[in-house]
Short mmCIF file of C-alpha atoms in Angstrom, two decimals:
data_model
loop_
_atom_site.label_atom_id
_atom_site.label_comp_id
_atom_site.label_asym_id
_atom_site.label_seq_id
_atom_site.Cartn_x
_atom_site.Cartn_y
_atom_site.Cartn_z
CA MET A 592 16.86 -8.99 6.65
CA SER A 593 14.23 -11.36 5.28
CA ASP A 594 15.35 -14.01 7.76
CA LYS A 595 14.53 -11.69 10.65
CA VAL A 596 10.97 -10.84 9.66
CA SER A 597 9.16 -10.87 6.34
CA ARG A 598 8.05 -7.74 4.52
CA ARG A 599 4.38 -8.19 5.26
CA GLN A 600 4.33 -10.88 7.95
CA PHE A 601 1.82 -9.33 10.27
CA ALA A 602 0.01 -12.25 11.88
CA ALA A 603 2.26 -12.30 14.92
CA LEU A 604 2.55 -8.52 14.97
CA ALA A 605 -1.11 -7.54 14.86
CA GLY A 606 -1.52 -7.31 18.63
CA LEU A 607 -4.11 -10.08 18.81
CA SER A 608 -4.22 -13.81 19.27
CA ALA A 609 -6.98 -16.23 18.39
CA ALA A 610 -7.72 -16.76 22.07
CA ALA A 611 -8.79 -13.14 22.40
CA ILE A 612 -11.57 -13.33 19.81
CA ALA A 613 -15.09 -14.28 20.76
CA ASN A 614 -17.98 -13.20 18.56
CA PRO A 615 -18.84 -13.92 14.92
CA LEU A 616 -19.82 -11.04 12.69
CA ASP A 617 -23.26 -9.75 11.91
CA GLY A 618 -24.30 -7.62 8.96
CA ALA A 619 -25.44 -7.95 5.39
CA ASP A 620 -23.30 -8.12 2.30
CA ALA A 621 -22.23 -4.82 0.78
CA LYS A 622 -23.93 -3.55 -2.34
CA PRO A 623 -22.71 -5.71 -5.24
CA ALA A 624 -20.85 -4.30 -8.22
CA ALA A 625 -22.20 -4.44 -11.74
CA ALA A 626 -20.53 -7.76 -12.46
CA ALA A 627 -19.34 -9.35 -15.63
CA SER A 628 -19.52 -13.12 -15.92
CA ARG A 629 -16.57 -15.07 -14.63
CA ASP A 630 -15.60 -16.10 -18.15
CA SER A 631 -16.22 -12.80 -19.93
CA GLY A 632 -13.79 -10.64 -17.98
CA PHE A 633 -13.85 -7.73 -15.59
CA PRO A 634 -16.73 -5.24 -15.32
CA THR A 635 -16.97 -2.40 -17.82
CA GLY A 636 -15.08 0.63 -16.57
CA PHE A 637 -12.68 -1.40 -14.43
CA VAL A 638 -9.62 0.78 -13.64
CA TRP A 639 -6.29 -0.69 -14.71
CA GLY A 640 -3.20 1.01 -13.35
CA THR A 641 0.29 0.64 -11.99
CA ALA A 642 2.03 2.17 -8.99
CA THR A 643 5.24 3.59 -7.52
CA SER A 644 6.17 5.67 -4.48
CA SER A 645 8.21 8.83 -4.15
CA TYR A 646 11.28 7.68 -2.18
CA GLN A 647 11.49 4.46 -4.16
CA VAL A 648 11.72 6.09 -7.59
CA GLU A 649 12.23 9.87 -7.52
CA GLY A 650 15.86 10.23 -6.47
CA ALA A 651 17.01 13.88 -6.48
CA VAL A 652 16.86 13.93 -2.69
CA ASN A 653 18.97 17.10 -2.51
CA GLU A 654 17.42 18.89 -5.48
CA GLY A 655 14.56 21.32 -5.93
CA GLY A 656 14.52 22.42 -2.30
CA ARG A 657 13.51 19.02 -0.93
CA GLY A 658 14.07 18.55 2.78
CA GLY A 659 15.39 15.42 4.44
CA SER A 660 13.18 12.46 5.31
CA ILE A 661 13.49 9.73 7.91
CA TRP A 662 14.50 7.33 5.13
CA ASP A 663 17.35 9.61 3.99
CA LYS A 664 18.79 9.26 7.48
CA PHE A 665 17.88 5.60 8.04
CA VAL A 666 19.56 4.26 4.89
CA ARG A 667 22.88 5.61 6.16
CA ILE A 668 22.85 3.46 9.29
CA PRO A 669 25.25 0.58 8.59
CA GLY A 670 23.53 -2.76 8.13
CA LYS A 671 19.99 -1.45 7.79
CA ILE A 672 19.75 -1.86 4.00
CA GLU A 673 20.53 -5.33 2.72
CA ASP A 674 22.73 -4.26 -0.21
CA GLY A 675 23.89 -0.94 1.23
CA SER A 676 22.09 1.13 -1.40
CA THR A 677 20.01 4.28 -0.88
CA GLY A 678 17.20 6.13 -2.58
CA ASP A 679 19.46 9.10 -3.36
CA ARG A 680 19.34 8.32 -7.05
CA ALA A 681 16.81 5.48 -7.28
CA ASN A 682 15.16 5.64 -10.74
CA GLU A 683 15.78 9.35 -11.37
CA HIS A 684 12.02 9.65 -11.85
CA PHE A 685 12.26 13.30 -10.79
CA HIS A 686 14.08 13.94 -14.06
CA ARG A 687 12.77 11.06 -16.18
CA TYR A 688 9.06 11.27 -15.39
CA LYS A 689 8.08 11.92 -19.02
CA GLU A 690 9.93 8.80 -20.12
CA ASP A 691 8.24 6.80 -17.36
CA ILE A 692 4.79 8.12 -18.21
CA ALA A 693 5.38 6.94 -21.77
CA LEU A 694 5.97 3.45 -20.33
CA ILE A 695 2.64 3.61 -18.49
CA LYS A 696 0.87 4.69 -21.64
CA ASP A 697 2.47 1.88 -23.63
CA LEU A 698 0.96 -0.63 -21.20
CA GLY A 699 -2.50 0.75 -21.89
CA CYS A 700 -2.96 1.80 -18.26
CA LYS A 701 -5.48 4.56 -17.70
CA ALA A 702 -4.40 5.25 -14.10
CA TYR A 703 -1.16 5.79 -12.21
CA ARG A 704 -0.81 5.68 -8.45
CA PHE A 705 2.12 7.76 -7.23
CA SER A 706 2.98 9.30 -3.89
CA ILE A 707 3.86 12.86 -3.03
CA ALA A 708 7.07 13.36 -1.07
CA TRP A 709 5.98 15.41 1.95
CA PRO A 710 9.52 16.88 2.44
CA ARG A 711 9.59 17.94 -1.20
CA VAL A 712 6.48 20.09 -0.65
CA PHE A 713 7.25 21.15 2.95
CA PRO A 714 11.00 20.66 3.61
CA ASP A 715 10.46 20.85 7.38
CA GLY A 716 7.04 19.22 7.33
CA ASP A 717 5.33 22.49 8.17
CA GLY A 718 6.03 26.19 7.82
CA LYS A 719 6.71 27.70 4.42
CA PRO A 720 5.92 25.45 1.42
CA ASN A 721 8.52 24.81 -1.26
CA PRO A 722 7.13 26.03 -4.61
CA ASN A 723 9.66 23.97 -6.57
CA GLY A 724 8.41 20.82 -4.89
CA LEU A 725 4.79 21.43 -5.77
CA ASP A 726 5.85 22.41 -9.27
CA PHE A 727 7.24 18.93 -9.87
CA TYR A 728 3.90 17.33 -9.04
CA ASN A 729 2.05 19.89 -11.15
CA ARG A 730 4.23 18.90 -14.11
CA LEU A 731 3.80 15.20 -13.35
CA VAL A 732 0.01 15.47 -13.15
CA ASP A 733 -0.24 17.57 -16.30
CA GLU A 734 1.92 15.12 -18.24
CA LEU A 735 -0.21 12.20 -17.08
CA LEU A 736 -3.39 13.93 -18.19
CA ARG A 737 -1.87 14.83 -21.57
CA ASN A 738 -1.30 11.12 -22.07
CA GLY A 739 -4.80 10.08 -21.06
CA ILE A 740 -3.70 8.68 -17.69
CA GLU A 741 -5.63 9.51 -14.53
CA PRO A 742 -3.44 10.55 -11.56
CA TRP A 743 -4.16 8.82 -8.22
CA ALA A 744 -2.10 10.47 -5.49
CA THR A 745 -0.96 9.06 -2.14
CA LEU A 746 -0.23 11.69 0.49
CA TYR A 747 2.10 9.59 2.63
CA HIS A 748 4.24 6.64 1.56
CA TRP A 749 6.66 6.61 4.51
CA ASP A 750 8.97 9.56 3.74
CA LEU A 751 8.20 11.56 6.87
CA PRO A 752 10.12 14.85 7.08
CA GLN A 753 13.08 14.30 9.40
CA SER A 754 12.34 17.63 11.08
CA LEU A 755 9.05 16.26 12.44
CA GLN A 756 10.80 13.16 13.75
CA ASP A 757 13.40 15.34 15.47
CA ARG A 758 10.94 17.86 16.93
CA PHE A 759 7.95 15.70 17.85
CA GLY A 760 9.02 12.08 17.66
CA GLY A 761 7.25 11.66 14.34
CA TRP A 762 3.99 9.72 14.59
CA ARG A 763 4.42 9.40 18.36
CA SER A 764 2.87 12.86 18.63
CA THR A 765 -0.56 14.12 17.63
CA GLU A 766 1.23 17.31 16.62
CA THR A 767 2.49 15.42 13.57
CA CYS A 768 -1.10 14.38 12.84
CA LYS A 769 -2.24 18.00 12.83
CA ILE A 770 0.64 19.06 10.60
CA PHE A 771 -0.19 16.20 8.24
CA GLY A 772 -3.69 17.65 7.99
CA ASP A 773 -2.25 21.03 7.00
CA TYR A 774 -0.07 19.35 4.38
CA ALA A 775 -3.08 17.41 3.04
CA ALA A 776 -5.10 20.62 2.81
CA TYR A 777 -2.32 22.36 0.88
CA VAL A 778 -1.99 19.50 -1.60
CA ALA A 779 -5.76 19.34 -2.08
CA GLU A 780 -5.96 23.08 -2.71
CA HIS A 781 -3.32 22.93 -5.43
CA LEU A 782 -3.83 19.55 -7.10
CA ALA A 783 -7.46 18.51 -6.60
CA ASP A 784 -8.54 20.47 -9.66
CA ARG A 785 -6.86 17.65 -11.63
CA VAL A 786 -6.33 14.83 -9.10
CA LYS A 787 -9.74 13.33 -8.36
CA ASN A 788 -8.64 10.39 -6.18
CA VAL A 789 -6.44 10.69 -3.10
CA PHE A 790 -5.09 8.04 -0.73
CA THR A 791 -4.15 9.20 2.75
CA LEU A 792 -1.51 6.94 4.36
CA ASN A 793 0.01 3.89 2.72
CA GLU A 794 0.43 0.77 4.84
CA SER A 795 0.13 1.97 8.41
CA GLY A 796 0.47 -1.65 9.48
CA ARG A 797 3.95 -1.75 8.00
CA PHE A 798 5.46 1.60 8.88
CA VAL A 799 4.15 1.60 12.47
CA GLN A 800 5.21 -1.88 13.51
CA PHE A 801 8.40 -2.07 11.49
CA GLY A 802 9.45 1.53 12.05
CA TYR A 803 8.48 2.09 15.68
CA GLY A 804 8.22 -1.43 17.10
CA LEU A 805 10.87 -3.60 15.48
CA GLY A 806 13.36 -1.01 14.28
CA ILE A 807 13.57 -2.62 10.84
CA ASP A 808 12.25 0.40 8.91
CA ALA A 809 12.74 4.12 9.38
CA PRO A 810 12.94 5.72 11.89
CA GLY A 811 14.37 2.52 13.40
CA MET A 812 12.78 2.68 16.85
CA THR A 813 11.98 -0.21 19.22
CA LEU A 814 9.26 1.14 21.46
CA PRO A 815 7.29 -0.90 24.01
CA GLN A 816 3.95 -2.24 22.78
CA ARG A 817 1.91 0.42 24.56
CA GLU A 818 3.68 3.14 22.62
CA VAL A 819 3.47 1.19 19.35
CA ASN A 820 -0.29 0.92 19.79
CA GLN A 821 -0.45 4.66 20.43
CA VAL A 822 1.57 5.37 17.28
CA ARG A 823 -0.87 3.20 15.31
CA HIS A 824 -3.79 5.12 16.80
CA ASN A 825 -2.10 8.38 15.86
CA SER A 826 -1.69 7.18 12.28
CA ALA A 827 -5.42 6.42 12.16
CA LEU A 828 -6.09 9.88 13.56
CA ALA A 829 -3.84 11.40 10.89
CA HIS A 830 -5.83 9.54 8.26
CA GLY A 831 -9.09 10.98 9.58
CA ILE A 832 -7.71 14.50 9.77
CA ALA A 833 -6.46 14.19 6.18
CA VAL A 834 -9.86 12.96 4.98
CA GLN A 835 -11.48 16.03 6.48
CA ALA A 836 -8.79 18.30 5.04
CA VAL A 837 -9.25 16.93 1.53
CA ARG A 838 -13.03 17.33 1.85
CA ALA A 839 -12.66 20.93 3.04
CA HIS A 840 -9.96 22.09 0.62
CA GLY A 841 -10.35 19.87 -2.45
CA ARG A 842 -12.75 20.34 -5.33
CA HIS A 843 -16.27 18.98 -5.12
CA GLY A 844 -16.22 15.31 -6.06
CA THR A 845 -12.65 14.61 -4.94
CA ARG A 846 -12.59 11.09 -3.52
CA VAL A 847 -10.42 9.99 -0.61
CA GLY A 848 -9.64 6.80 1.29
CA PRO A 849 -6.88 4.69 2.89
CA ALA A 850 -4.46 2.24 1.24
CA GLU A 851 -3.61 -0.50 3.70
CA ASN A 852 -1.58 -3.70 3.68
CA ILE A 853 -4.42 -5.65 5.19
CA ASP A 854 -3.50 -8.57 7.41
CA VAL A 855 -4.70 -11.32 5.09
CA CYS A 856 -6.87 -14.06 6.59
CA VAL A 857 -8.06 -16.89 4.35
CA PRO A 858 -10.38 -19.83 5.12
CA ALA A 859 -8.34 -23.02 5.05
CA ILE A 860 -11.29 -24.80 3.40
CA ASP A 861 -14.24 -23.30 1.55
CA THR A 862 -17.00 -24.36 3.94
CA PRO A 863 -19.47 -22.05 5.73
CA GLU A 864 -17.76 -22.62 9.06
CA HIS A 865 -14.31 -21.82 7.74
CA VAL A 866 -15.56 -18.75 5.90
CA VAL A 867 -17.13 -17.39 9.10
CA ALA A 868 -13.87 -18.03 10.94
CA ALA A 869 -11.93 -16.12 8.27
CA GLU A 870 -14.43 -13.27 8.47
CA ILE A 871 -13.91 -12.95 12.21
CA ALA A 872 -10.16 -13.19 11.79
CA LEU A 873 -10.02 -10.53 9.08
CA ARG A 874 -11.89 -8.09 11.27
CA GLU A 875 -9.94 -8.78 14.44
CA MET A 876 -6.47 -9.03 12.91
CA ASN A 877 -7.10 -5.59 11.42
CA ALA A 878 -8.83 -4.15 14.48
CA GLY A 879 -6.03 -1.71 15.33
CA TYR A 880 -6.30 0.30 12.11
CA LEU A 881 -8.71 -0.55 9.30
CA ASN A 882 -11.58 -1.59 11.51
CA VAL A 883 -11.45 1.53 13.67
CA ILE A 884 -11.28 3.67 10.50
CA MET A 885 -14.27 1.96 8.96
CA THR A 886 -16.41 1.59 12.10
CA GLY A 887 -15.25 4.30 14.52
CA GLN A 888 -14.52 1.92 17.36
CA TYR A 889 -11.96 -0.55 18.60
CA THR A 890 -13.32 -4.05 18.98
CA ASP A 891 -13.82 -5.45 22.47
CA ALA A 892 -11.41 -8.26 21.67
CA PHE A 893 -8.68 -5.83 20.61
CA LEU A 894 -9.02 -3.77 23.79
CA LYS A 895 -9.18 -6.87 25.99
CA TYR A 896 -6.06 -8.35 24.49
CA ALA A 897 -4.15 -5.06 24.55
CA GLY A 898 -5.12 -4.50 28.19
CA ALA A 899 -2.92 -1.87 29.78
CA ASP A 900 -1.15 -1.45 26.44
CA ALA A 901 -4.30 -0.24 24.68
CA PRO A 902 -4.03 3.19 23.04
CA LYS A 903 -5.41 6.23 24.83
CA TYR A 904 -8.08 8.07 22.87
CA THR A 905 -11.16 10.24 23.10
CA ALA A 906 -14.61 9.94 21.57
CA ALA A 907 -13.81 13.03 19.49
CA GLU A 908 -10.74 11.30 18.05
CA LEU A 909 -12.76 8.23 17.11
CA LYS A 910 -15.23 10.46 15.30
CA ILE A 911 -12.40 12.04 13.29
CA ILE A 912 -10.78 8.66 12.58
CA SER A 913 -14.04 7.30 11.16
CA SER A 914 -14.69 10.23 8.82
CA PRO A 915 -16.54 8.65 5.88
CA VAL A 916 -14.30 7.49 3.03
CA ASP A 917 -15.15 7.03 -0.64
CA PHE A 918 -13.26 3.80 -1.17
CA LEU A 919 -11.06 1.23 0.51
CA GLY A 920 -7.58 0.57 -0.91
CA LEU A 921 -6.12 -2.86 -0.17
CA ASN A 922 -2.52 -3.95 -0.79
CA ILE A 923 -2.65 -7.73 -1.24
CA TYR A 924 0.33 -10.00 -1.80
CA ALA A 925 0.40 -13.12 0.36
CA PRO A 926 -1.57 -14.78 3.16
CA GLN A 927 -0.56 -14.10 6.74
CA ASN A 928 -3.14 -16.49 8.20
CA TYR A 929 -4.98 -19.56 7.04
CA VAL A 930 -7.68 -20.05 9.65
CA VAL A 931 -10.02 -22.78 10.85
CA PRO A 932 -13.00 -22.54 13.22
CA SER A 933 -12.27 -22.74 16.92
CA ALA A 934 -14.53 -24.47 19.43
CA GLU A 935 -12.80 -22.83 22.40
CA GLY A 936 -14.54 -19.48 22.29
CA ALA A 937 -12.03 -17.88 19.97
CA GLY A 938 -14.10 -18.13 16.81
CA PHE A 939 -11.03 -18.92 14.74
CA MET A 940 -7.57 -20.38 15.00
CA PRO A 941 -4.67 -19.39 12.71
CA LEU A 942 -2.68 -22.30 11.33
CA PRO A 943 1.12 -22.43 11.12
CA ILE A 944 2.46 -21.95 7.60
CA PRO A 945 4.41 -25.07 6.56
CA LYS A 946 8.05 -24.60 5.61
CA SER A 947 7.26 -26.24 2.28
CA PHE A 948 4.66 -23.61 1.36
CA PRO A 949 5.59 -22.27 -2.11
CA HIS A 950 6.89 -18.72 -2.39
CA MET A 951 8.36 -16.35 -4.94
CA SER A 952 11.93 -15.00 -4.93
CA SER A 953 11.12 -13.11 -1.72
CA ASP A 954 10.67 -15.60 1.11
CA TRP A 955 7.75 -13.68 2.59
CA LEU A 956 5.82 -13.69 -0.69
CA ARG A 957 3.92 -16.95 -0.42
CA ILE A 958 1.93 -17.91 -3.50
CA ALA A 959 -1.77 -17.98 -2.64
CA PRO A 960 -3.97 -16.61 -5.46
CA GLU A 961 -7.12 -17.24 -3.40
CA THR A 962 -6.19 -14.27 -1.22
CA MET A 963 -7.29 -12.04 -4.11
CA TYR A 964 -10.75 -13.58 -3.95
CA TRP A 965 -11.36 -13.91 -0.23
CA VAL A 966 -9.92 -10.64 1.07
CA PRO A 967 -12.04 -8.20 -0.98
CA LYS A 968 -15.08 -10.47 -0.66
CA LEU A 969 -14.89 -10.56 3.13
CA ALA A 970 -13.76 -6.93 3.46
CA ALA A 971 -16.78 -5.71 1.48
CA LYS A 972 -19.07 -7.58 3.87
CA ILE A 973 -17.32 -6.64 7.10
CA TRP A 974 -16.97 -2.93 6.35
CA LYS A 975 -19.96 -2.52 4.04
CA THR A 976 -18.06 -0.72 1.32
CA ASP A 977 -19.14 -0.62 -2.29
CA ALA A 978 -15.80 0.55 -3.74
CA ILE A 979 -12.57 -1.41 -3.25
CA TYR A 980 -9.35 -0.84 -5.17
CA ILE A 981 -6.42 -3.25 -5.12
CA THR A 982 -3.78 -0.58 -4.59
CA GLU A 983 -0.81 -2.96 -4.72
CA ASN A 984 -0.24 -6.48 -5.95
CA GLY A 985 2.78 -7.99 -7.66
CA THR A 986 5.89 -10.02 -7.06
CA SER A 987 9.64 -9.90 -7.06
CA GLY A 988 11.58 -12.14 -9.43
CA ASP A 989 15.13 -13.09 -10.31
CA ASP A 990 14.67 -11.39 -13.70
CA VAL A 991 17.75 -12.59 -15.55
CA VAL A 992 18.71 -10.56 -18.61
CA THR A 993 19.32 -13.13 -21.35
CA PRO A 994 21.94 -12.77 -24.13
CA ASP A 995 19.28 -11.32 -26.43
CA GLY A 996 18.82 -8.46 -23.94
CA LYS A 997 15.35 -9.57 -22.82
CA ILE A 998 13.80 -10.66 -19.52
CA TYR A 999 11.50 -13.67 -19.77
CA ASP A 1000 9.86 -13.43 -16.33
CA THR A 1001 7.42 -16.30 -16.68
CA ASP A 1002 7.36 -16.65 -12.88
CA ARG A 1003 5.85 -13.18 -12.54
CA ILE A 1004 3.37 -13.94 -15.32
CA MET A 1005 2.34 -17.12 -13.50
CA TYR A 1006 1.80 -15.18 -10.29
CA LEU A 1007 -0.18 -12.38 -11.92
CA ARG A 1008 -2.29 -14.68 -14.10
CA ASN A 1009 -3.44 -16.71 -11.11
CA TYR A 1010 -4.07 -13.75 -8.80
CA LEU A 1011 -5.99 -11.87 -11.49
CA ALA A 1012 -8.08 -14.96 -12.23
CA GLN A 1013 -9.17 -15.00 -8.59
CA LEU A 1014 -9.88 -11.29 -8.69
CA GLN A 1015 -12.01 -11.82 -11.78
CA ARG A 1016 -13.83 -14.58 -9.91
CA ALA A 1017 -14.61 -12.07 -7.17
CA THR A 1018 -15.91 -9.36 -9.49
CA ALA A 1019 -18.01 -11.95 -11.35
CA GLU A 1020 -19.75 -12.67 -8.05
CA GLY A 1021 -20.45 -8.98 -7.51
CA VAL A 1022 -17.62 -8.16 -5.11
CA PRO A 1023 -17.21 -4.37 -5.55
CA VAL A 1024 -13.59 -4.22 -6.70
CA ARG A 1025 -13.41 -1.24 -9.07
CA GLY A 1026 -9.75 -1.25 -10.05
CA TYR A 1027 -6.29 -2.77 -9.77
CA PHE A 1028 -2.84 -1.14 -9.49
CA LEU A 1029 0.06 -3.47 -10.24
CA TRP A 1030 3.18 -3.09 -8.11
CA SER A 1031 5.30 -1.94 -9.68
CA LEU A 1032 5.75 -0.02 -12.89
CA MET A 1033 9.50 -0.62 -12.78
CA ASP A 1034 12.20 -2.01 -10.55
CA ASN A 1035 13.03 0.44 -7.78
CA PHE A 1036 14.49 0.92 -4.30
CA GLU A 1037 12.71 -1.79 -2.31
CA TRP A 1038 13.20 -0.38 1.21
CA VAL A 1039 15.25 -2.66 3.49
CA PHE A 1040 16.11 -4.87 0.51
CA GLY A 1041 17.60 -1.94 -1.38
CA LEU A 1042 17.96 -2.56 -5.10
CA SER A 1043 18.22 -6.32 -4.73
CA LYS A 1044 14.52 -7.16 -5.11
CA ARG A 1045 12.90 -6.44 -8.46
CA PHE A 1046 9.12 -6.00 -8.65
CA GLY A 1047 8.81 -4.06 -11.91
CA LEU A 1048 7.17 -4.70 -15.24
CA TYR A 1049 10.17 -2.81 -16.60
CA HIS A 1050 13.70 -3.84 -15.78
CA VAL A 1051 15.94 -0.98 -14.66
CA ASN A 1052 19.70 -0.93 -15.06
CA PHE A 1053 20.51 1.25 -12.07
CA ASP A 1054 23.90 2.20 -13.52
CA THR A 1055 22.61 3.44 -16.88
CA GLN A 1056 18.96 4.01 -15.88
CA VAL A 1057 17.85 2.19 -19.03
CA ARG A 1058 14.32 0.77 -18.75
CA THR A 1059 13.65 -2.51 -20.55
CA PRO A 1060 10.20 -4.12 -20.75
CA LYS A 1061 9.98 -7.61 -19.29
CA LEU A 1062 7.73 -10.26 -20.82
CA SER A 1063 5.27 -9.50 -18.01
CA ALA A 1064 4.77 -6.02 -19.48
CA SER A 1065 3.37 -7.66 -22.61
CA PHE A 1066 1.23 -9.92 -20.45
CA TYR A 1067 -0.25 -7.00 -18.50
CA ARG A 1068 -0.81 -5.02 -21.69
CA ASN A 1069 -2.83 -7.94 -23.03
CA VAL A 1070 -4.85 -8.24 -19.81
CA ILE A 1071 -5.76 -4.57 -20.01
CA ALA A 1072 -6.65 -4.75 -23.71
CA LYS A 1073 -8.92 -7.75 -23.13
CA ASN A 1074 -10.19 -6.55 -19.74
CA ALA A 1075 -9.79 -10.16 -18.69
CA ALA A 1076 -7.40 -12.30 -16.65
CA GLY A 1077 -6.96 -15.10 -19.15
CA ALA A 1078 -4.36 -13.31 -21.24
#
């Protein structure tokens, strides 16, 4: 599967080319954070957390009244999952959540980002809610709080109820967007008394293109580009509707925002001209989702390049899409584009990635720590936000269990140490990054790669469900204790 297209290789899939871009950005820098010095560590109050998602860890897909999701169906299509596994059992987090929360506490994390399985709460997506489904998340949230861990909930991490796919074509229809708003309102009404931070949709850039354009992810469709662009617009609309629903039905002070796998654009060289080129590229390569959410409009370059394939929309929809958010969540792993200035009216030109570029055990996961500096720095300027959270960052590894029963994942430690050093560099310069959620708490079902790719701080034996801390767990514990990258 990785030979076909990488997990987050979005440069060629973003719907734009360098030739379509024309104008450099205007605008002042966003309000700086209260920075620590580069050598002293992260700012006081920096949020340290870890993350999982419902389908990847919960298991129990036929328990507690849960309905079917598009991933339950997709994993049963021969050849779609690299190792033939499913999320039916996964990590048994549905039953072992107390054990897993103890692992989070042992790391010293004060925050946990999890997702709510929409079909567990509404088996058909809409209609009558399932009280047993909500009860699980009530118990999860209460257990987190008892252990001094703040719950950060994601409303949608790809497990769309299959009923909505069957009835409306999933995200192809604005009817799904409206139903998502009802679901968001219900969750806010019942959990926002304890859950103060809510993410709307996770990684629209991934689930739209891979699920509806390339057929690699659920629901496995290969639509023409015009329809893919419309699905992406609908996902942005769903985000805006959910923001309004959380505002209307949550408690006062509940914060809400997106969590997106931003198309990473990095200046090839740190010169003013290259930085401007990267700034233009970051805006335009993310014009189809993040930029319209943050600004309420599609860029001229995006619409020009899309041409007849541009999404259809109304001014009222753009107003909903751009409902003000409280923070911007960014999933950052690897660069999609190194860019240089262009003298041909484009403003920037993406460079080809050499075959010799170093990467981790996943081919797509190129090692480029500077992405953790440039992306939040440029994003804060482009979209004038004063609260950014790194909602995912981490790496897969071979993770060999040695004869002494331990996992000495020095490769993961190398990756994290260097990325966190660049993040600390950013916060020292006043870039408003307020927190970091490491992906992932433990090895889990890694979508099209099944159980073959391991991203966790804790090793999981999927036969026995035994969790074993890797050396990287000790590393991250030390980072959190010191509030500094040089652990």
